[in-house]
mmCIF file of C-alpha atoms and ligand atoms in Angstrom:
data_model
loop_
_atom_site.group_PDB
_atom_site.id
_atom_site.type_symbol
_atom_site.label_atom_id
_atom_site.label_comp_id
_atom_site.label_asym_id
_atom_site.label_seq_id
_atom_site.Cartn_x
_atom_site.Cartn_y
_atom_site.Cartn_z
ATOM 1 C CA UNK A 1 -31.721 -13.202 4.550
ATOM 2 C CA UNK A 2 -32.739 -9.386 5.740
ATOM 3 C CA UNK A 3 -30.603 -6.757 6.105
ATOM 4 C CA UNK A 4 -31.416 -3.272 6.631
ATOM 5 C CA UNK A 5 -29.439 -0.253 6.218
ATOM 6 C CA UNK A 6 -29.621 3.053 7.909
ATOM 7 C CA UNK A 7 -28.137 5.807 5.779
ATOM 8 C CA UNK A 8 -28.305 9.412 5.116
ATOM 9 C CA UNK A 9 -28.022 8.623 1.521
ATOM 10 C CA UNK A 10 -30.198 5.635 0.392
ATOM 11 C CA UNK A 11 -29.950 6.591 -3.267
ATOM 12 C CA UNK A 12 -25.993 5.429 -2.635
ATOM 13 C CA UNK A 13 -27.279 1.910 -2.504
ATOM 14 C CA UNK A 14 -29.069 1.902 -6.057
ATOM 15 C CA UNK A 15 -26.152 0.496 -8.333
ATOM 16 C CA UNK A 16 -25.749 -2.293 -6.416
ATOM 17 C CA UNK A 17 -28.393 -3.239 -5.191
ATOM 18 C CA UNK A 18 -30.285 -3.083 -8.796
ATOM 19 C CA UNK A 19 -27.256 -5.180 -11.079
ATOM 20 C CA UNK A 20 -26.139 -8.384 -11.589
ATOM 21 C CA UNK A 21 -26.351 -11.169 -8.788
ATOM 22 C CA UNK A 22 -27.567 -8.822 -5.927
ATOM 23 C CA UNK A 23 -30.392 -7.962 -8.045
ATOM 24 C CA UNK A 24 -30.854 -11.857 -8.536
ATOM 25 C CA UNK A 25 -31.306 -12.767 -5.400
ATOM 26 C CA UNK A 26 -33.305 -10.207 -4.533
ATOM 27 C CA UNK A 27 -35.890 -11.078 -7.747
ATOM 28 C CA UNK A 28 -35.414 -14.905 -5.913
ATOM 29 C CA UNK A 29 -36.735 -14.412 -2.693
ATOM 30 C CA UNK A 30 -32.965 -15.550 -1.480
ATOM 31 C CA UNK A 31 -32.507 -11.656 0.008
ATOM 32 C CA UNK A 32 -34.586 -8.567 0.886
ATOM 33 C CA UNK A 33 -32.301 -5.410 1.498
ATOM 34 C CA UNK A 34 -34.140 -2.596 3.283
ATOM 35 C CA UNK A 35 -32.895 1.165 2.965
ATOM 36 C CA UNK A 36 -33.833 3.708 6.241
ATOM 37 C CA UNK A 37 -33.122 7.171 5.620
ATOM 38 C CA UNK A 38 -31.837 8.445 9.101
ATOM 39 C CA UNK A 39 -32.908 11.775 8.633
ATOM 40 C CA UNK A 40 -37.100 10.510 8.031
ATOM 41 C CA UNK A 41 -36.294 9.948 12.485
ATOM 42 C CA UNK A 42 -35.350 13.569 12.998
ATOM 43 C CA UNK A 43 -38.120 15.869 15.290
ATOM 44 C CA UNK A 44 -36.385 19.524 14.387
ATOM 45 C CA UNK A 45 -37.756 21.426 11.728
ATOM 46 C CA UNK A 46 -34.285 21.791 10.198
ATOM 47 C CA UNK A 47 -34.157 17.719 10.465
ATOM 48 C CA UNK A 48 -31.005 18.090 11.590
ATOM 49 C CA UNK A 49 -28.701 14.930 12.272
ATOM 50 C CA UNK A 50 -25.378 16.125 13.138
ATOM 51 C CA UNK A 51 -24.219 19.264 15.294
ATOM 52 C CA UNK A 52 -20.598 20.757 15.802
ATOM 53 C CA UNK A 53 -18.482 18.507 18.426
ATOM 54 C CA UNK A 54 -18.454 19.479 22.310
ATOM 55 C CA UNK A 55 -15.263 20.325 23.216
ATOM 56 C CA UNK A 56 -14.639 21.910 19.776
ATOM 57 C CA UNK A 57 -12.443 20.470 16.998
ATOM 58 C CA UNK A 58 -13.437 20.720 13.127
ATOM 59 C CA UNK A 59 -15.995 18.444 11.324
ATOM 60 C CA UNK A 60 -19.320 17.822 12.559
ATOM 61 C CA UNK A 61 -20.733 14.803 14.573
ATOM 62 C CA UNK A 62 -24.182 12.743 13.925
ATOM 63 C CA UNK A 63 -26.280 12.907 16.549
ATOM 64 C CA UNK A 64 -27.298 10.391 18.948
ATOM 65 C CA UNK A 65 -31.394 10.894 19.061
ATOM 66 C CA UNK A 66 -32.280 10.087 15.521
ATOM 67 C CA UNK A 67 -29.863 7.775 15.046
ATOM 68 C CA UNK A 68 -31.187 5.718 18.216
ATOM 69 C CA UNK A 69 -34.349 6.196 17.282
ATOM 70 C CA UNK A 70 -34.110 4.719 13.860
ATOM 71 C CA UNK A 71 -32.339 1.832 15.088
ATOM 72 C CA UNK A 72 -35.085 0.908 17.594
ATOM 73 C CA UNK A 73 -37.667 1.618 15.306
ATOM 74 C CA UNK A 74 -35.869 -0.728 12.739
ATOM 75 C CA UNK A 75 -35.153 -3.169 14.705
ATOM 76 C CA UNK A 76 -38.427 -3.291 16.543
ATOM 77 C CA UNK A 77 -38.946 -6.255 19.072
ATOM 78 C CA UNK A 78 -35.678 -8.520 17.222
ATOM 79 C CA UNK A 79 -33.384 -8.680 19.639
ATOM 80 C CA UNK A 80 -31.510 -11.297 18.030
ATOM 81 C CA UNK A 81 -30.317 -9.271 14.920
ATOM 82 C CA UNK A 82 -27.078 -7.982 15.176
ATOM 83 C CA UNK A 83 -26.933 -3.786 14.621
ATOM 84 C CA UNK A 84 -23.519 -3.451 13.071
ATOM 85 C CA UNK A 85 -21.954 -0.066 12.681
ATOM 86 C CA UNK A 86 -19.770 0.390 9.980
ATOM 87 C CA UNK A 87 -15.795 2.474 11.542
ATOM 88 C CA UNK A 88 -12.568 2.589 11.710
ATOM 89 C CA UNK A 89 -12.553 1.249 15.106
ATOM 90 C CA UNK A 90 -14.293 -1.724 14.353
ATOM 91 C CA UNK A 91 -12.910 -5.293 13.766
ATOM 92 C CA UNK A 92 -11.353 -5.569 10.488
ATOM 93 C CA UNK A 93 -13.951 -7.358 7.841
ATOM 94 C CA UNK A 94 -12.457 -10.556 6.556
ATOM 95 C CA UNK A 95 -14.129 -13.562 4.722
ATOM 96 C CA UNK A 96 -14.549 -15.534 8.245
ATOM 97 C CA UNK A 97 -16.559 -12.409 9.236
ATOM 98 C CA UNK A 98 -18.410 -12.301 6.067
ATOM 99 C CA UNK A 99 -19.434 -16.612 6.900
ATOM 100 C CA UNK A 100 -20.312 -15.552 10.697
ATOM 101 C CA UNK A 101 -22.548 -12.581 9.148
ATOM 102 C CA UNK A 102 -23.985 -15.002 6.738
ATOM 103 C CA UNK A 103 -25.474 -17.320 9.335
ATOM 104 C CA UNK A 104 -27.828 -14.245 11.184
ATOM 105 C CA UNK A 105 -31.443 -13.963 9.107
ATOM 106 C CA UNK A 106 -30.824 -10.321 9.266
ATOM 107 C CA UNK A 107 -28.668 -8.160 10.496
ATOM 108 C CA UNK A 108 -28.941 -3.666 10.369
ATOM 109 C CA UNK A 109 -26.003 -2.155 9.069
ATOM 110 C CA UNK A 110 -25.411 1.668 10.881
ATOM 111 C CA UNK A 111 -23.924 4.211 7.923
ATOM 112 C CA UNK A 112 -21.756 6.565 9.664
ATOM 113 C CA UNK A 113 -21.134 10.386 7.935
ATOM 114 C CA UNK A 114 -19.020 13.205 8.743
ATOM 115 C CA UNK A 115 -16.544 12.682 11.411
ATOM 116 C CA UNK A 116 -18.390 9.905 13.177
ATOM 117 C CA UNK A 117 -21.735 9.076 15.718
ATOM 118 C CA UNK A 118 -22.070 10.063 19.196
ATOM 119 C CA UNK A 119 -20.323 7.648 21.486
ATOM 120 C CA UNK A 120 -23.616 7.261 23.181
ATOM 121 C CA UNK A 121 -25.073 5.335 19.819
ATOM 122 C CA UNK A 122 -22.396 2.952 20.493
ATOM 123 C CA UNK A 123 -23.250 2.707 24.156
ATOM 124 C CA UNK A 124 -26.861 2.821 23.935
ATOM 125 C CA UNK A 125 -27.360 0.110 20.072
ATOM 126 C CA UNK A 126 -25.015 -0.972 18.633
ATOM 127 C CA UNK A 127 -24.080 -4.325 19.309
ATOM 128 C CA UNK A 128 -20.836 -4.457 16.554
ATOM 129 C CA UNK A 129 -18.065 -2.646 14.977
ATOM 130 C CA UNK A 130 -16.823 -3.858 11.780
ATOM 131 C CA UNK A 131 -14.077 -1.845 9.681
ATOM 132 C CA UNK A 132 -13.270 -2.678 5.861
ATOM 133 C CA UNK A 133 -9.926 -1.405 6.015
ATOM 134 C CA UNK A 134 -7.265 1.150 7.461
ATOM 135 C CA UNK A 135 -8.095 3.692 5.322
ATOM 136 C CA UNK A 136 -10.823 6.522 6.149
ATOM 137 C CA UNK A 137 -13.910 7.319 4.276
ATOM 138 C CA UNK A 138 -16.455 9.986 3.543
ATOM 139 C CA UNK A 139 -19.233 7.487 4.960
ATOM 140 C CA UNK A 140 -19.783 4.260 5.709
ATOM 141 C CA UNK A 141 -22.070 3.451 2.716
ATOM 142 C CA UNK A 142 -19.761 1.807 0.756
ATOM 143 C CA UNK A 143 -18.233 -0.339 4.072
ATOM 144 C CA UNK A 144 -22.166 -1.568 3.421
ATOM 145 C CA UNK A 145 -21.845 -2.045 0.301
ATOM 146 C CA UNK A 146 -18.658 -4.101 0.734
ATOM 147 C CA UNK A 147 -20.280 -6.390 3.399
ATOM 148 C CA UNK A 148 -23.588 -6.641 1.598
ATOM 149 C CA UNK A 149 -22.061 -8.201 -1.525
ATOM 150 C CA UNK A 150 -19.265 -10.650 0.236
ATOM 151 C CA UNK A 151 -22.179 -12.081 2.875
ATOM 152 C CA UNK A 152 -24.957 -12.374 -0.393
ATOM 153 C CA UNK A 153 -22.731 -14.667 -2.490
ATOM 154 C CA UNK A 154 -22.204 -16.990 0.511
ATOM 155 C CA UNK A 155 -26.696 -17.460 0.652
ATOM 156 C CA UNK A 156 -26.914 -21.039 -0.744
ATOM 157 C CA UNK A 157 -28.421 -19.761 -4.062
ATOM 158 C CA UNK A 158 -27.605 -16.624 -4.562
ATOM 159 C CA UNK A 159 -24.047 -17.606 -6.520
ATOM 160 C CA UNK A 160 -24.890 -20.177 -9.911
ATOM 161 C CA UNK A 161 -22.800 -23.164 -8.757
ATOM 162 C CA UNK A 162 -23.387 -24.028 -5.348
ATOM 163 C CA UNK A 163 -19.194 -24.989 -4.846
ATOM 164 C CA UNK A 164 -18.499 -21.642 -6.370
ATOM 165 C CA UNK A 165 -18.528 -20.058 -2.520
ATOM 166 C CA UNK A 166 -16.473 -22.872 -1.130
ATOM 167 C CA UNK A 167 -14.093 -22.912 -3.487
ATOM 168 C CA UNK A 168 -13.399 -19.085 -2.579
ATOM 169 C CA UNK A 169 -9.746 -18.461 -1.827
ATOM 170 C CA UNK A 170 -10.277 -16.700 1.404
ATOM 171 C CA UNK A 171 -12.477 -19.356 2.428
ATOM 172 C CA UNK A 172 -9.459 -21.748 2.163
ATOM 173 C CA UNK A 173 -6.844 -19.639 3.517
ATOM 174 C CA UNK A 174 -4.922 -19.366 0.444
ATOM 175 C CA UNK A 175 -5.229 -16.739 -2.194
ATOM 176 C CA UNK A 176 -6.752 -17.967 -5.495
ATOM 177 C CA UNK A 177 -5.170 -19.764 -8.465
ATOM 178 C CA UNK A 178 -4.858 -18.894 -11.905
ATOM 179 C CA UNK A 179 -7.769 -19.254 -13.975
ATOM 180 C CA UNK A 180 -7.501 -19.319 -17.708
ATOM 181 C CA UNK A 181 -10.133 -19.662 -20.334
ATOM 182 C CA UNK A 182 -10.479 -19.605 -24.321
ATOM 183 C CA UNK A 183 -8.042 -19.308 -26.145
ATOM 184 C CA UNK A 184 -6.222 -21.806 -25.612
ATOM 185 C CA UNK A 185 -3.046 -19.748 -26.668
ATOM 186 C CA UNK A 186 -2.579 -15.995 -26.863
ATOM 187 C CA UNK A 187 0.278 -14.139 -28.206
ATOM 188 C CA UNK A 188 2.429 -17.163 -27.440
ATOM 189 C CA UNK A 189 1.562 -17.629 -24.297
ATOM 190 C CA UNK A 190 -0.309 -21.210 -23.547
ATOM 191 C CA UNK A 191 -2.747 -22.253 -21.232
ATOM 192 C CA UNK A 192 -0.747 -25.178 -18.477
ATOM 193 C CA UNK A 193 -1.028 -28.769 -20.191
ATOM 194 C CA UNK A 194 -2.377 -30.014 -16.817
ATOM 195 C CA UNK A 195 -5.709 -27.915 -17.171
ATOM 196 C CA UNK A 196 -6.024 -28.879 -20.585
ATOM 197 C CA UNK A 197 -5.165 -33.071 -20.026
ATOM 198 C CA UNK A 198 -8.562 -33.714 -17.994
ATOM 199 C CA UNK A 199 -7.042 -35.429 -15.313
ATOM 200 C CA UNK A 200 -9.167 -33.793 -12.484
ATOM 201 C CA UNK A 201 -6.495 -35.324 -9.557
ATOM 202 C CA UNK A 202 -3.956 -33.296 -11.620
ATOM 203 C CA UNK A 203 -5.646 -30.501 -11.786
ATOM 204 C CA UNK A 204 -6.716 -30.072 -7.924
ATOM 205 C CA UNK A 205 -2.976 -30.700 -7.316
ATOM 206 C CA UNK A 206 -1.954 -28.435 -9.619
ATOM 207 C CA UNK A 207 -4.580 -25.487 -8.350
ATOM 208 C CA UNK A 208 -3.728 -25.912 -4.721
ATOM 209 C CA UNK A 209 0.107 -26.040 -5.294
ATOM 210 C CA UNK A 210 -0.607 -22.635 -7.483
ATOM 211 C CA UNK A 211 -2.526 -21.269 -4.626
ATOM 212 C CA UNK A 212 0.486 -21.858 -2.463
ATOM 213 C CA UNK A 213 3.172 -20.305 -4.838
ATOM 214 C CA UNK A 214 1.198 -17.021 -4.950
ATOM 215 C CA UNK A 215 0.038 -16.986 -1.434
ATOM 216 C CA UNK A 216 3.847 -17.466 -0.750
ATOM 217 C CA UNK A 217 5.059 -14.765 -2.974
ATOM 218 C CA UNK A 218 2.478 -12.409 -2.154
ATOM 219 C CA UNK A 219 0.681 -13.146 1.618
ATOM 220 C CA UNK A 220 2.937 -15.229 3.259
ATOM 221 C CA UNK A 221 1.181 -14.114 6.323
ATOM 222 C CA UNK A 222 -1.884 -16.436 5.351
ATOM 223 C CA UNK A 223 0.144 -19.479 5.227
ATOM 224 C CA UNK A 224 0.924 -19.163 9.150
ATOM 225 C CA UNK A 225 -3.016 -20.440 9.474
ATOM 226 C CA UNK A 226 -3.479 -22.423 6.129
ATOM 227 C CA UNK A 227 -4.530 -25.785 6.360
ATOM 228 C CA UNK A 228 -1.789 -27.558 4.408
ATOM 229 C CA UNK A 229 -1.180 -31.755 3.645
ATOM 230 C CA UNK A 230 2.064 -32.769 4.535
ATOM 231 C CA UNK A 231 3.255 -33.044 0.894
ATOM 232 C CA UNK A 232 1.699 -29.195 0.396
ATOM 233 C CA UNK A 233 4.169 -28.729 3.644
ATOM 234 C CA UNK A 234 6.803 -29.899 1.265
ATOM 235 C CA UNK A 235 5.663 -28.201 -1.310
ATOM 236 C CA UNK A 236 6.179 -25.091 0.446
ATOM 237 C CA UNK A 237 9.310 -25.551 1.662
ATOM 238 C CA UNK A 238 11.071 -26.225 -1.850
ATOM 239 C CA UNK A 239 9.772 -22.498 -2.482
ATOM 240 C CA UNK A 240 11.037 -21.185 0.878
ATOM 241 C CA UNK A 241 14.292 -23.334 -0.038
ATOM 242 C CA UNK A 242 14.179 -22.193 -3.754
ATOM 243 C CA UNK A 243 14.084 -19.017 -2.802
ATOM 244 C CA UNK A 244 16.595 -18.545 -0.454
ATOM 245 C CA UNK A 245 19.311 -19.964 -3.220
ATOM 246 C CA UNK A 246 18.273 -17.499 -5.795
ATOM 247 C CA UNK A 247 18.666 -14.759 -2.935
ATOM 248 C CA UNK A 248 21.989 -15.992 -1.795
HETATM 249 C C1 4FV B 301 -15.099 3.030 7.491
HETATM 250 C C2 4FV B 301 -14.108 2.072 7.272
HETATM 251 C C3 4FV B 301 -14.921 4.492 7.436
HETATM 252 C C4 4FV B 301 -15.295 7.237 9.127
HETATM 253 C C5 4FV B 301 -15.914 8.576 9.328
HETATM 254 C C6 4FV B 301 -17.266 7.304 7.828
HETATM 255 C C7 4FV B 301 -15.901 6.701 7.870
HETATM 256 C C8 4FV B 301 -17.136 8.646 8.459
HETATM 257 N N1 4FV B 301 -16.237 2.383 7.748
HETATM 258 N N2 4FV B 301 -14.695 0.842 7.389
HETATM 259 N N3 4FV B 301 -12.807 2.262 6.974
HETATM 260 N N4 4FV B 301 -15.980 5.229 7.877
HETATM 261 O O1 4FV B 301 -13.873 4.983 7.044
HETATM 262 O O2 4FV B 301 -15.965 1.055 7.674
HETATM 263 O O3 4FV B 301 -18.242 8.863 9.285
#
């Protein structure tokens, strides 16, 4: 996989990129990232990229010629990777978006700074929003950074154990279940029998029941789309039940 990122501040991108399993898979071969500094596309001797807003209004605005510029000269003749700029306004990022991402060869992810790009960026090359959260940042750099790492792990690969990224909570629809390692007991506190029994039936049973119990008490909201079994069904509704009597 390729992915390129246009930025005002490549150096941003160095922890990442240079650590740990991103660094991995780039050593493997499994993933090339690309850096573009926007401003190498400005013409002005001040290489200037942004200018006050028309219509006034504080903050400034990045302009729309280097920006296009770089994107076209990035993306060159491939029309079929996807030029994603990182907003606000753009479709919230969830795993489902991270496993459509992960199927592209490359994709070009568009950095953002100050108070935003010129509408006509979005009009003129940019063929995706995609936001990482209701919240507003300084840039989108670390949006990238976000997207970068959730789409690597799911390049067959990149993550040791090839279940690992099916296994993923998300990608189930339910939040994760415990996990518990060495020691077996700490301050008191024991480690479930059932993990510990190596009955592996048990244990799936155990992990997605777990899953549901949390997802319940904390994101009910996932279980509306959740692919449950009819016993998991039932499962669920001793909580819901369970819970209602200890309200009452
Ligand atoms: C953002 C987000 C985000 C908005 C103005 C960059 C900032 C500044 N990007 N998800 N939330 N971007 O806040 O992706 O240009």
């Amino acid at each position: 996989m390729e992915i390129d990122i246009l930025t005002l501040f490549p150096a941003m991108f160095d922890g990442p990129l240079t650590e740990s399993i991103l660094k991995r898979a780039q050593e493997n071969g499994l993933l090339a990232v690309r850096r573009h500094d926007i401003r190498a596309y400005t013409t002005d001797k001040h290489h200037s990229v942004d200018h006050t807003p028309y219509g006034g209004g504080g903050g400034m605005v990045m302009m729309v010629e280097p920006l296009v510029k770089a994107i076209e000269d990035v993306r060159g003749t491939d029309d079929q990777a996807p030029v994603v700029l990182l907003t606000p306004q753009g479709r919230v990022f969830t795993q489902k978006v991270a496993q459509e991402l992960a199927q592209h060869q490359r994709f070009i992810l568009v950095c953002g700074r100050y108070e935003g790009v010129d509408e006509r960026v979005r009009q003129t090359a940019i063929t995706d929003q995609i936001s990482i959260g209701d919240y507003v940042l300084t840039g989108g750099e670390l949006a990238a950074m976000v997207i970068i790492d959730a789409v690597a792990r799911l390049i067959p690969g990149v993550l040791g154990a090839r279940w690992a990224a099916e296994e993923d909570s998300h990608a189930m629809g339910l939040l994760e279940y415990p996990h518990y390692t060495r020691p077996p007991i700490f301050r008191g506190m024991a480690v479930p029998e059932v993990l510990l029994a190596g009955d592996h039936a048990a244990v799936d049973t155990w992990r997605r029941r777990e899953a549901i119990r949390r997802t319940w008490k904390q994101r009910p909201d996932m279980l509306l789309t959740a692919d449950l079994s009819e016993a998991e069904r039932w499962f669920l509704a001793d909580l819901a039940e369970a819970d209602a009597m200890a309200t009452d």
